[in-house]
Coordinates of C-alpha atoms and ligand atoms in Angstrom, one line a residue:
Chain J
X261 CA -32.2 -2.9 43.6
X262 CA -29.1 -2.7 44.6
X263 CA -26.9 0.2 43.4
X264 CA -24.0 -1.9 42.4
X265 CA -20.2 -0.9 43.0
X266 CA -18.4 -2.8 41.1
X267 CA -20.1 -2.9 37.2
X268 CA -17.5 -4.7 35.5
X269 CA -16.9 -8.2 37.1
X270 CA -14.2 -10.7 35.6
X271 CA -15.1 -14.4 36.7
X272 CA -12.7 -16.8 36.1
X273 CA -12.1 -15.9 32.7
X274 CA -9.8 -17.9 30.3
X275 CA -8.3 -16.9 26.7
X276 CA -6.8 -19.0 23.9
X277 CA -5.2 -18.2 20.8
X278 CA -5.9 -21.2 18.9
X279 CA -3.7 -23.4 21.5
X280 CA -1.8 -21.0 23.3
X281 CA -3.6 -20.2 26.9
X282 CA -2.7 -15.8 27.2
X283 CA -5.1 -15.7 29.5
X284 CA -5.4 -17.6 33.2
X285 CA -8.6 -18.2 35.3
X286 CA -8.6 -14.5 35.1
X287 CA -11.0 -13.0 37.8
X288 CA -10.9 -8.5 39.3
X289 CA -13.3 -6.6 40.0
X290 CA -13.2 -3.4 38.1
X291 CA -14.8 0.1 40.3
X292 CA -17.4 1.7 38.3
X293 CA -15.8 6.0 38.4
X294 CA -12.5 5.1 39.4
X295 CA -9.6 4.5 36.8
X296 CA -8.2 0.9 37.2
X297 CA -4.7 0.7 35.8
X298 CA -3.4 -2.3 34.0
X299 CA 0.6 -3.5 34.2
X300 CA 2.5 -6.3 33.5
X301 CA 6.5 -7.4 30.9
X302 CA 5.5 -7.1 27.4
X303 CA 3.0 -10.5 25.9
X304 CA 1.9 -11.3 29.5
X305 CA -1.6 -10.6 28.6
X306 CA -2.9 -7.0 29.1
X307 CA -3.8 -6.0 25.8
X308 CA -6.0 -9.0 25.6
X309 CA -7.8 -9.2 28.8
X310 CA -8.7 -4.9 28.0
X311 CA -9.1 -6.3 24.2
X312 CA -12.2 -9.3 25.6
X313 CA -13.5 -6.2 27.7
X314 CA -15.5 -5.4 24.1
X315 CA -15.2 -8.6 23.0
X316 CA -12.2 -7.1 19.9
X317 CA -10.6 -10.4 20.4
X318 CA -13.8 -11.7 18.5
X319 CA -11.6 -10.2 15.3
X320 CA -9.2 -12.4 15.4
X321 CA -9.3 -16.7 14.0
X322 CA -9.0 -19.4 16.7
X323 CA -9.2 -16.6 19.8
X324 CA -11.5 -18.6 22.9
X325 CA -12.8 -18.1 25.6
X326 CA -13.7 -19.5 29.2
X327 CA -15.8 -17.7 32.0
X328 CA -17.2 -15.1 32.5
X329 CA -17.0 -11.0 32.0
X330 CA -20.0 -9.3 33.7
X331 CA -20.9 -5.8 32.8
X332 CA -24.0 -4.6 35.3
X333 CA -24.5 -8.1 35.9
X334 CA -24.9 -9.5 32.3
X335 CA -21.9 -11.6 30.9
X336 CA -21.1 -10.1 28.0
X337 CA -20.2 -13.2 26.4
X338 CA -23.9 -14.8 27.3
X339 CA -26.0 -15.7 23.1
X340 CA -28.2 -13.7 24.6
X341 CA -25.9 -10.7 24.4
X342 CA -25.2 -8.1 21.4
X343 CA -21.9 -7.5 20.5
X344 CA -23.1 -3.9 19.1
X345 CA -25.0 -2.7 22.1
X346 CA -22.0 -3.6 24.4
X347 CA -19.6 -2.0 22.1
X348 CA -21.3 1.4 22.7
X349 CA -21.4 0.6 26.0
X350 CA -17.3 0.0 26.4
X351 CA -15.3 2.2 24.4
X352 CA -12.1 2.3 23.1
X353 CA -8.8 4.0 23.1
X354 CA -5.4 2.8 21.1
X355 CA -2.3 3.1 21.5
X356 CA -1.8 4.9 18.0
X357 CA -3.9 7.3 17.3
X358 CA -5.7 6.5 14.3
X359 CA -8.7 9.1 13.2
X360 CA -10.0 7.9 10.6
X361 CA -8.9 10.4 7.2
X362 CA -11.8 12.9 7.1
X363 CA -12.6 15.3 8.9
X364 CA -12.6 15.4 12.6
X365 CA -15.5 16.9 12.4
X366 CA -16.5 13.3 11.4
X367 CA -14.3 11.5 12.9
X368 CA -15.6 13.0 16.3
X369 CA -19.1 12.1 14.5
X370 CA -19.1 8.2 13.0
X371 CA -20.0 6.3 15.6
X372 CA -23.3 8.2 16.1
X373 CA -24.1 8.5 12.4
X374 CA -23.8 5.2 13.4
X375 CA -25.7 4.7 15.7
X376 CA -30.0 4.9 16.0
X377 CA -29.3 7.4 18.9
X378 CA -32.4 9.3 17.1
X379 CA -31.8 11.9 19.8
X380 CA -28.0 12.6 19.4
X381 CA -28.1 12.3 16.1
X382 CA -30.3 15.0 15.7
X383 CA -28.5 17.5 18.3
X384 CA -24.7 15.9 16.1
X385 CA -23.0 18.9 15.9
X386 CA -23.5 19.9 20.0
X387 CA -22.7 16.3 20.4
X388 CA -19.6 16.7 18.9
X389 CA -18.9 19.3 20.9
X390 CA -20.2 18.7 23.9
X391 CA -17.6 15.9 23.3
X392 CA -14.4 17.3 22.1
X393 CA -14.9 19.7 24.8
X394 CA -14.9 16.5 27.4
X395 CA -11.6 15.4 25.3
X396 CA -10.2 19.1 26.4
X397 CA -9.5 19.8 22.3
X398 CA -12.5 21.5 21.5
X399 CA -10.2 24.9 21.3
X400 CA -7.5 23.6 19.5
X401 CA -10.0 23.1 16.7
X402 CA -13.1 24.5 17.2
X403 CA -12.0 26.9 14.0
X404 CA -10.9 23.7 11.8
X405 CA -14.2 21.8 12.2
X406 CA -14.1 20.2 8.6
X407 CA -10.3 20.2 8.1
X408 CA -8.6 16.9 7.6
X409 CA -7.7 15.2 11.2
X410 CA -5.0 13.5 9.7
X411 CA -3.9 17.0 10.1
X412 CA -3.1 17.5 14.2
X413 CA 0.1 16.2 16.3
X414 CA -0.5 12.7 17.3
X415 CA -1.2 14.0 20.4
X416 CA -4.7 16.1 19.2
X417 CA -5.1 13.1 17.5
X418 CA -5.1 11.0 20.4
X419 CA -7.3 13.7 21.3
X420 CA -9.7 13.6 19.2
X421 CA -9.9 9.9 19.3
X422 CA -10.8 10.2 22.6
X423 CA -13.3 12.8 21.6
X424 CA -14.4 10.2 18.7
X425 CA -14.7 7.4 21.6
X426 CA -16.6 9.7 23.6
X427 CA -19.2 10.5 21.4
X428 CA -21.6 7.5 21.2
X429 CA -21.8 8.2 25.7
X430 CA -20.0 4.7 27.2
X431 CA -19.5 3.8 30.5
X432 CA -16.4 2.3 30.3
X433 CA -13.2 3.4 28.3
X434 CA -10.6 0.8 27.6
X435 CA -7.4 2.3 26.6
X436 CA -4.4 0.7 25.7
X437 CA -1.3 3.1 26.0
X438 CA -3.1 5.4 25.4
X439 CA -0.1 7.8 25.8
X440 CA 2.9 5.5 24.4
X441 CA 3.0 7.1 20.7
X442 CA 3.5 10.8 22.4
X443 CA 5.7 13.0 23.8
X444 CA 6.3 13.6 27.3
X445 CA 3.8 17.3 27.1
X446 CA 1.4 14.5 25.4
X447 CA 1.5 12.3 27.3
X448 CA 0.5 15.2 30.4
X449 CA -2.2 16.3 28.6
X450 CA -4.0 12.2 28.6
X451 CA -3.3 12.2 31.5
X452 CA -4.9 15.0 33.0
X453 CA -7.7 14.6 30.7
X454 CA -8.0 11.1 32.0
X455 CA -8.1 12.0 35.4
X456 CA -11.2 14.0 34.6
X457 CA -13.0 11.7 32.3
X458 CA -13.0 9.1 35.4
X459 CA -15.3 11.6 36.5
X460 CA -18.4 10.8 34.5
X461 CA -16.5 6.9 33.2
X462 CA -15.4 3.7 34.4
X463 CA -11.2 3.6 33.0
X464 CA -9.4 0.7 31.9
X465 CA -6.2 1.8 31.2
X466 CA -3.5 0.1 29.9
X467 CA 0.4 1.3 30.8
X468 CA 4.2 0.4 30.5
X469 CA 4.9 3.4 32.6
X470 CA 5.6 2.7 35.8
X471 CA 4.7 6.0 36.6
X472 CA 1.9 6.9 35.1
X473 CA 0.0 3.8 36.2
X474 CA 1.4 5.6 40.0
X475 CA 0.2 8.5 38.8
X476 CA -3.4 8.4 37.4
X477 CA -4.8 5.0 38.7
X478 CA -7.0 3.8 42.2
X479 CA -6.6 0.3 41.1
X480 CA -3.8 -1.6 38.7
X481 CA -3.5 -5.2 38.3
X482 CA -0.4 -6.6 38.0
X483 CA -0.1 -9.4 35.1
X484 CA 2.8 -12.1 34.0
X485 CA 2.5 -15.0 31.9
X486 CA -1.5 -14.3 31.5
X487 CA -2.1 -14.5 34.6
X488 CA -3.1 -12.4 37.6
X489 CA 0.1 -11.4 40.1
X490 CA -1.9 -8.9 42.5
X491 CA -4.4 -7.1 42.1
X492 CA -5.3 -4.1 44.8
X493 CA -5.0 0.1 45.4
X494 CA -2.5 1.4 43.6
X495 CA -0.7 3.3 46.4
X496 CA -0.5 -0.2 48.3
X497 CA 0.4 -2.8 44.9
X498 CA 3.7 0.5 44.3
X499 CA 4.0 1.3 48.0
X500 CA 3.7 -2.2 50.0
X501 CA 2.9 -5.3 47.6
X502 CA 2.8 -8.4 48.8
X503 CA 3.6 -10.4 46.4
X504 CA 7.3 -11.1 45.6
X505 CA 7.2 -11.1 42.1
X506 CA 5.0 -7.4 42.4
X507 CA 7.6 -5.9 43.8
X508 CA 10.8 -6.7 41.4
X509 CA 8.4 -6.3 38.3
X510 CA 7.4 -1.8 39.5
X511 CA 11.3 -1.8 41.2
X512 CA 12.7 -2.4 37.8
X513 CA 13.7 -5.4 38.8
X514 CA 12.6 -6.7 35.7
X515 CA 10.5 -6.1 32.8
Chain Y
X279 CA 33.1 -13.0 -9.0
X280 CA 31.9 -10.9 -6.1
X281 CA 30.8 -7.7 -6.5
X282 CA 30.8 -5.0 -3.7
X283 CA 27.7 -3.7 -2.9
X284 CA 28.3 -0.4 -5.2
X285 CA 29.0 -2.4 -8.4
X286 CA 25.7 -3.8 -7.4
X287 CA 24.1 -0.8 -6.7
X288 CA 24.9 0.5 -10.2
X289 CA 24.6 -2.6 -11.4
X290 CA 20.8 -3.1 -10.3
X291 CA 19.9 -0.1 -11.7
X292 CA 21.3 0.1 -14.6
X293 CA 19.5 -3.8 -15.1
X294 CA 16.2 -2.2 -14.1
X295 CA 16.7 1.4 -16.0
X296 CA 17.0 -0.6 -19.3
X297 CA 13.9 -2.6 -19.0
X298 CA 11.8 0.3 -17.6
X299 CA 13.3 2.5 -21.0
X300 CA 12.4 -1.0 -23.6
X301 CA 8.7 -1.8 -22.1
X302 CA 8.7 2.7 -22.7
X303 CA 9.8 2.5 -26.0
X304 CA 7.6 -0.1 -27.1
X305 CA 5.0 1.5 -25.5
X306 CA 5.1 5.0 -27.5
X307 CA 6.5 3.0 -30.8
X308 CA 2.8 1.1 -31.0
X309 CA 1.5 4.5 -30.0
X310 CA 2.8 6.3 -32.5
X311 CA 3.6 4.1 -34.8
X312 CA -0.7 3.6 -34.9
X313 CA -2.3 7.4 -34.7
X314 CA 0.6 7.8 -37.4
X315 CA -1.7 5.6 -39.5
X316 CA -4.3 6.4 -38.2
X317 CA -4.7 10.3 -37.6
X318 CA -4.9 11.7 -41.3
X319 CA -7.8 9.9 -41.4
X320 CA -9.9 10.9 -38.2
X321 CA -11.8 13.2 -38.3
X322 CA -15.0 14.8 -37.5
X323 CA -17.7 12.8 -39.9
X324 CA -15.5 9.6 -39.1
X325 CA -16.4 9.6 -36.2
X326 CA -20.2 9.6 -35.9
X327 CA -21.0 8.7 -39.6
X328 CA -22.9 5.6 -40.7
X329 CA -19.9 3.3 -42.0
X330 CA -20.7 3.1 -46.2
X331 CA -19.9 -0.2 -48.1
X332 CA -18.8 -2.4 -45.1
X333 CA -17.2 0.9 -43.8
X334 CA -14.8 0.9 -47.6
X335 CA -15.9 4.3 -46.6
X336 CA -18.4 6.3 -44.4
X337 CA -17.6 6.3 -40.9
X338 CA -17.7 4.4 -37.2
X339 CA -19.9 6.1 -35.3
X340 CA -22.3 1.8 -34.4
X341 CA -18.7 1.0 -33.9
X342 CA -18.2 3.4 -31.1
X343 CA -21.9 3.0 -29.9
X344 CA -20.8 -0.5 -29.9
X345 CA -17.7 -1.1 -27.8
X346 CA -19.4 2.0 -25.3
X347 CA -22.3 -0.1 -24.9
X348 CA -21.0 -3.1 -24.7
X349 CA -17.6 -2.0 -21.8
X350 CA -20.7 -0.3 -20.0
X351 CA -22.7 -3.7 -20.1
X352 CA -19.8 -5.5 -19.0
X353 CA -18.5 -3.4 -15.8
X354 CA -21.9 -2.5 -14.8
X355 CA -22.8 -6.4 -14.7
X356 CA -18.6 -7.3 -13.4
X357 CA -18.4 -4.5 -10.6
X358 CA -21.5 -4.7 -8.4
X359 CA -20.4 -9.3 -8.5
X360 CA -16.6 -8.9 -8.3
X361 CA -16.6 -6.3 -5.6
X362 CA -19.3 -8.1 -4.0
X363 CA -17.5 -11.2 -3.8
X364 CA -14.3 -9.6 -3.1
X365 CA -16.1 -8.0 -0.2
X366 CA -17.8 -11.5 0.5
X367 CA -14.0 -13.2 0.6
X368 CA -12.1 -10.4 2.6
X369 CA -14.3 -9.8 5.2
X370 CA -17.5 -12.4 5.8
X371 CA -15.7 -15.0 6.0
X372 CA -12.7 -16.3 7.4
X373 CA -10.0 -18.4 5.5
X374 CA -10.6 -21.5 5.0
X375 CA -10.5 -24.1 2.8
X376 CA -13.7 -23.0 0.4
X377 CA -12.3 -19.3 0.1
X378 CA -8.4 -20.5 -1.5
X379 CA -10.6 -22.6 -3.8
X380 CA -13.0 -20.3 -4.8
X381 CA -9.6 -17.6 -5.1
X382 CA -7.7 -20.5 -7.3
X383 CA -10.7 -20.4 -9.4
X384 CA -10.4 -17.0 -10.0
X385 CA -7.0 -17.0 -10.7
X386 CA -7.7 -19.8 -13.2
X387 CA -10.5 -17.8 -15.2
X388 CA -8.5 -15.2 -15.3
X389 CA -5.9 -17.3 -17.4
X390 CA -8.1 -18.4 -19.5
X391 CA -7.2 -16.8 -23.2
X392 CA -10.2 -15.1 -24.1
X393 CA -11.4 -17.2 -26.9
X394 CA -12.5 -19.6 -24.8
X395 CA -15.2 -17.7 -23.7
X396 CA -15.9 -16.5 -26.1
X397 CA -17.0 -20.5 -26.9
X398 CA -18.8 -20.6 -23.7
X399 CA -21.1 -18.1 -24.3
X400 CA -21.9 -19.1 -27.4
X401 CA -23.0 -21.7 -26.5
X402 CA -24.7 -21.1 -22.8
X403 CA -26.0 -16.9 -24.1
X404 CA -26.1 -17.0 -27.5
X405 CA -27.7 -20.9 -28.1
X406 CA -29.1 -22.5 -24.8
X407 CA -30.4 -19.6 -24.0
X408 CA -31.6 -18.7 -26.8
X409 CA -29.7 -14.4 -26.7
X410 CA -28.6 -15.0 -30.2
X411 CA -25.5 -12.5 -31.0
X412 CA -27.2 -9.5 -28.8
X413 CA -25.3 -6.6 -26.2
X414 CA -26.9 -8.9 -23.6
X415 CA -25.0 -12.3 -24.3
X416 CA -22.0 -10.3 -24.7
X417 CA -21.7 -8.3 -22.4
X418 CA -22.4 -11.0 -19.6
X419 CA -19.5 -12.9 -21.9
X420 CA -17.0 -9.7 -20.9
X421 CA -18.7 -9.7 -17.3
X422 CA -17.4 -13.5 -16.9
X423 CA -14.2 -12.2 -18.2
X424 CA -13.1 -9.2 -16.6
X425 CA -15.1 -10.5 -13.3
X426 CA -12.0 -12.0 -12.3
X427 CA -9.9 -9.4 -11.8
X428 CA -12.3 -7.2 -10.8
X429 CA -12.2 -10.1 -7.8
X430 CA -8.9 -10.3 -7.2
X431 CA -7.8 -5.9 -7.4
X432 CA -10.7 -5.3 -5.0
X433 CA -9.6 -8.1 -2.2
X434 CA -5.9 -6.3 -2.3
X435 CA -7.3 -3.1 -2.4
X436 CA -9.8 -4.3 0.1
X437 CA -6.6 -6.2 2.5
X438 CA -4.7 -3.4 2.3
X439 CA -7.0 -0.8 3.8
X440 CA -5.3 -0.2 7.6
X441 CA -6.6 -3.1 9.9
X442 CA -6.6 0.3 12.9
X443 CA -9.8 1.4 10.7
X444 CA -12.3 -1.8 11.4
X445 CA -10.7 -2.1 14.8
X446 CA -12.2 1.8 15.1
X447 CA -14.7 1.0 13.6
X448 CA -16.3 -1.7 15.5
X449 CA -15.3 -0.2 18.8
X450 CA -17.2 2.6 18.1
X451 CA -20.3 0.2 17.7
X452 CA -20.6 0.4 14.1
X453 CA -22.1 -3.1 13.1
X454 CA -20.2 -5.0 9.8
X455 CA -22.1 -3.9 6.4
X456 CA -22.3 0.1 8.4
X457 CA -18.0 -1.4 8.1
X458 CA -18.0 -2.5 4.7
X459 CA -19.8 0.6 2.9
X460 CA -18.3 3.4 5.3
X461 CA -15.0 3.2 5.9
X462 CA -13.1 -0.2 3.9
X463 CA -15.2 0.5 0.4
X464 CA -14.2 4.3 0.6
X465 CA -10.9 4.2 1.7
X466 CA -10.6 1.2 -1.2
X467 CA -12.4 3.0 -4.0
X468 CA -9.1 3.9 -5.7
X469 CA -7.7 0.0 -6.1
X470 CA -11.4 -1.3 -6.9
X471 CA -11.2 1.1 -9.6
X472 CA -7.8 0.8 -10.6
X473 CA -9.7 -3.4 -11.3
X474 CA -12.5 -1.4 -12.7
X475 CA -10.6 0.1 -15.3
X476 CA -8.5 -3.0 -16.5
X477 CA -11.5 -4.4 -16.8
X478 CA -13.2 -1.7 -19.5
X479 CA -9.7 -1.6 -21.4
X480 CA -10.0 -5.9 -22.0
X481 CA -13.4 -4.7 -22.9
X482 CA -12.9 -2.5 -25.2
X483 CA -9.5 -4.4 -26.9
X484 CA -12.1 -7.6 -27.0
X485 CA -12.3 -9.2 -30.2
X486 CA -12.3 -12.9 -30.7
X487 CA -14.7 -13.5 -27.2
X488 CA -17.4 -10.7 -28.4
X489 CA -16.9 -11.4 -32.6
X490 CA -18.5 -15.5 -31.1
X491 CA -21.2 -13.5 -29.3
X492 CA -22.6 -10.3 -29.7
X493 CA -21.7 -10.7 -33.7
X494 CA -21.0 -7.7 -35.7
X495 CA -24.0 -6.1 -37.0
X496 CA -22.1 -2.5 -38.8
X497 CA -26.1 -1.1 -37.9
X498 CA -26.5 1.3 -35.1
X499 CA -28.1 -1.5 -31.9
X500 CA -31.8 -0.3 -30.9
X501 CA -32.3 -2.6 -27.4
X502 CA -30.0 -5.0 -25.5
X503 CA -31.1 -7.6 -28.3
X504 CA -29.4 -6.8 -31.2
X505 CA -25.8 -7.5 -32.1
X506 CA -22.7 -5.0 -32.4
X507 CA -19.6 -4.6 -34.1
X508 CA -17.1 -2.7 -31.4
X509 CA -14.1 -1.0 -32.4
X510 CA -11.9 -3.5 -32.5
X511 CA -14.6 -6.1 -34.4
X512 CA -14.5 -3.3 -36.9
X513 CA -10.9 -3.2 -36.6
X514 CA -9.9 -6.6 -37.0
X515 CA -12.4 -7.5 -40.5
X516 CA -11.5 -4.3 -41.8
X517 CA -8.2 -5.4 -41.8
X518 CA -8.0 -9.5 -42.1
X519 CA -10.2 -8.5 -45.1
X520 CA -8.7 -6.4 -46.7
X521 CA -11.6 -4.2 -47.0
X522 CA -9.3 -0.1 -46.8
X523 CA -6.4 -0.9 -44.1
X524 CA -7.0 3.2 -44.2
X525 CA -9.9 2.7 -41.8
X526 CA -8.6 0.3 -40.4
X527 CA -5.5 2.6 -39.0
X528 CA -8.0 5.4 -38.5
X529 CA -10.3 2.8 -36.3
X530 CA -7.4 2.2 -34.0
X531 CA -6.1 5.0 -33.7
X532 CA -9.8 6.1 -32.9
X533 CA -9.4 3.1 -29.8
X534 CA -5.9 4.3 -28.7
X535 CA -7.0 7.2 -27.9
X536 CA -10.5 5.7 -26.3
X537 CA -8.0 3.8 -24.3
X538 CA -5.3 6.4 -22.9
X539 CA -8.3 8.5 -21.7
X540 CA -10.0 6.3 -19.8
X541 CA -6.7 5.4 -18.6
X542 CA -5.7 8.9 -18.2
X543 CA -9.6 10.0 -16.9
X544 CA -9.1 6.8 -14.4
X545 CA -5.5 8.3 -13.1
X546 CA -7.0 11.5 -11.6
X547 CA -9.8 10.0 -10.4
X548 CA -7.6 8.0 -8.2
X549 CA -4.9 11.0 -7.3
X550 CA -7.5 13.3 -6.3
X551 CA -9.3 10.4 -4.0
X552 CA -5.7 10.1 -2.5
X553 CA -5.3 13.1 -2.3
X554 CA -8.6 13.7 -0.5
X555 CA -7.8 10.8 2.3
X556 CA -4.0 12.0 3.5
Ligands
LIG188 N1 -3.4 -12.7 17.5 C1 -2.8 -12.9 17.9 N2 -2.6 -14.6 17.8 C2 -1.9 -15.0 18.9 N3 -1.3 -15.2 19.5 C3 -0.7 -13.7 19.9 C4 -1.9 -12.7 19.2 N4 -2.2 -10.9 19.9 C5 -1.3 -12.4 21.1 N5 -0.7 -12.8 20.7 C6 -0.3 -13.9 22.6 O1 -0.5 -13.5 23.4 C7 0.0 -12.7 24.3 C8 -0.1 -11.6 25.1 O2 -0.2 -11.2 24.3 P1 -0.5 -8.9 24.3 O3 -0.8 -9.1 23.5 O4 -2.1 -8.8 25.3 O5 0.2 -8.7 25.6 P2 0.6 -7.6 25.8 O6 0.8 -7.9 27.7 O7 -0.7 -5.8 25.5 O8 1.6 -6.3 25.2 P3 2.5 -5.1 24.9 O9 3.2 -4.7 26.5 O10 3.8 -5.7 24.5 O11 1.2 -5.1 24.1 C9 1.1 -13.0 24.0 O12 2.4 -14.0 24.2 C10 1.5 -12.7 22.4 O13 2.1 -13.5 21.6
LIG189 MG1 -0.4 -4.5 24.0

């Protein structure tokens, strides 16, 4: 079998909220174990595109999709796909840190407890520890695992949320502006973490912050009004964009 | 005349303040009035004794048992059904004409006078289904009566659970049922409990619907097919038939204390639950 470099392929994908088209025939290949950033002005469809990759948009009334998104060459919008299964492969980290009002331990254990992986359930403590370590928060919380996650700072909460997503052993991690609610130091920690995580995971990140996209990503996609304007190596996009609009956006002339 | 913001503010404080004061005064007045008349009668043998001579003498133990049994039965029937309906309406269906109709129906049902429920329960449960005046018929009728309240308060409580909790749960690969069971219901529990407690209060205080369906037997019930008399019904009959004003107030005092303790208990439980989740 051929080893695919692009595990995630978006093919002519469109999405409607009722009758408004929010995404227009987007096609892009997302490389494995790389960080792909999605940038663009507010309301251009970044979150919508991201949430299409784990089918979170289905929770919203009146959403309709066209086209395909392939994960390991399988269309995730195919009828035969189990969406629960899909979401275990494609994890998500949200904009606001959103731990459950439970202990740190229970937060991280949640996904494993809900799943059917008997092995992981059997060594839950190990899984929790491994995930917290991967999310670079273990040292800060190891003595207070049974305390409420709500007592942590925003940046710590966000890393616990990342650990919670990692605990179900996803292949792809989607992050929607994961640092936008955090201060610069907490942001730097998250960025460092993203850099480390790409050794193991395919990461797609939405960000408003140009410098952040330039710092953490390998590939950058620029969206505007639901269209993919330009997509390519981050270095190329930021130093030598082909498209005039892209150039204007990244140099901060609008948006 | 135009009021400047400062005076508007003062006026609002005055109006709202006096409204609160009025409510509180009325409440305290009622409680003090009943307790003052009833407490002298209340003692251990009154609470645990059997009534004699139609309630002219003796205690009210069968009525206490009747109240407890009927209320527990009504809540056991209505709470799962009500919570289930609310979960279905909020989590398992999309908003449609059908859900709007169900909601409208529940609201209408909540506004129907209890005597109509009594009549309905009498015709359906007591007569057609041949249950006779019984705990079962009374419990079913009361369950129908408190169902709308439980549905609506549970719905509100479920809607108040942050959307982000659902999103996280689904994003971690939880199924819909797991999300409901592990995330939504635990977080909505304080609100659900409020609805159930409202139902408990309504069941404890109900007379009309109960007389029609559970009857007014003064004997201790041995099964759910026996007729029972609740404290509220006992009070009503003692007072209306002029049997014993003294014991009527004694019963009322016991009833008020029961309702107050149920509410305090619920309040305490809710505070504990809310404290645990933050
Ligand atoms: N639930 C919804 N129902 C209807 N329209 C929606 C919904 N969510 C988003 N939209 C519309 O879809 C478009 C894209 O929204 P989206 O949230 O994806 O933008 P975004 O690029 O993530 O913006 P931001 O940077 O502000 O987060 C917007 O025009 C928005 O109004
Ligand atoms: Mg967004």
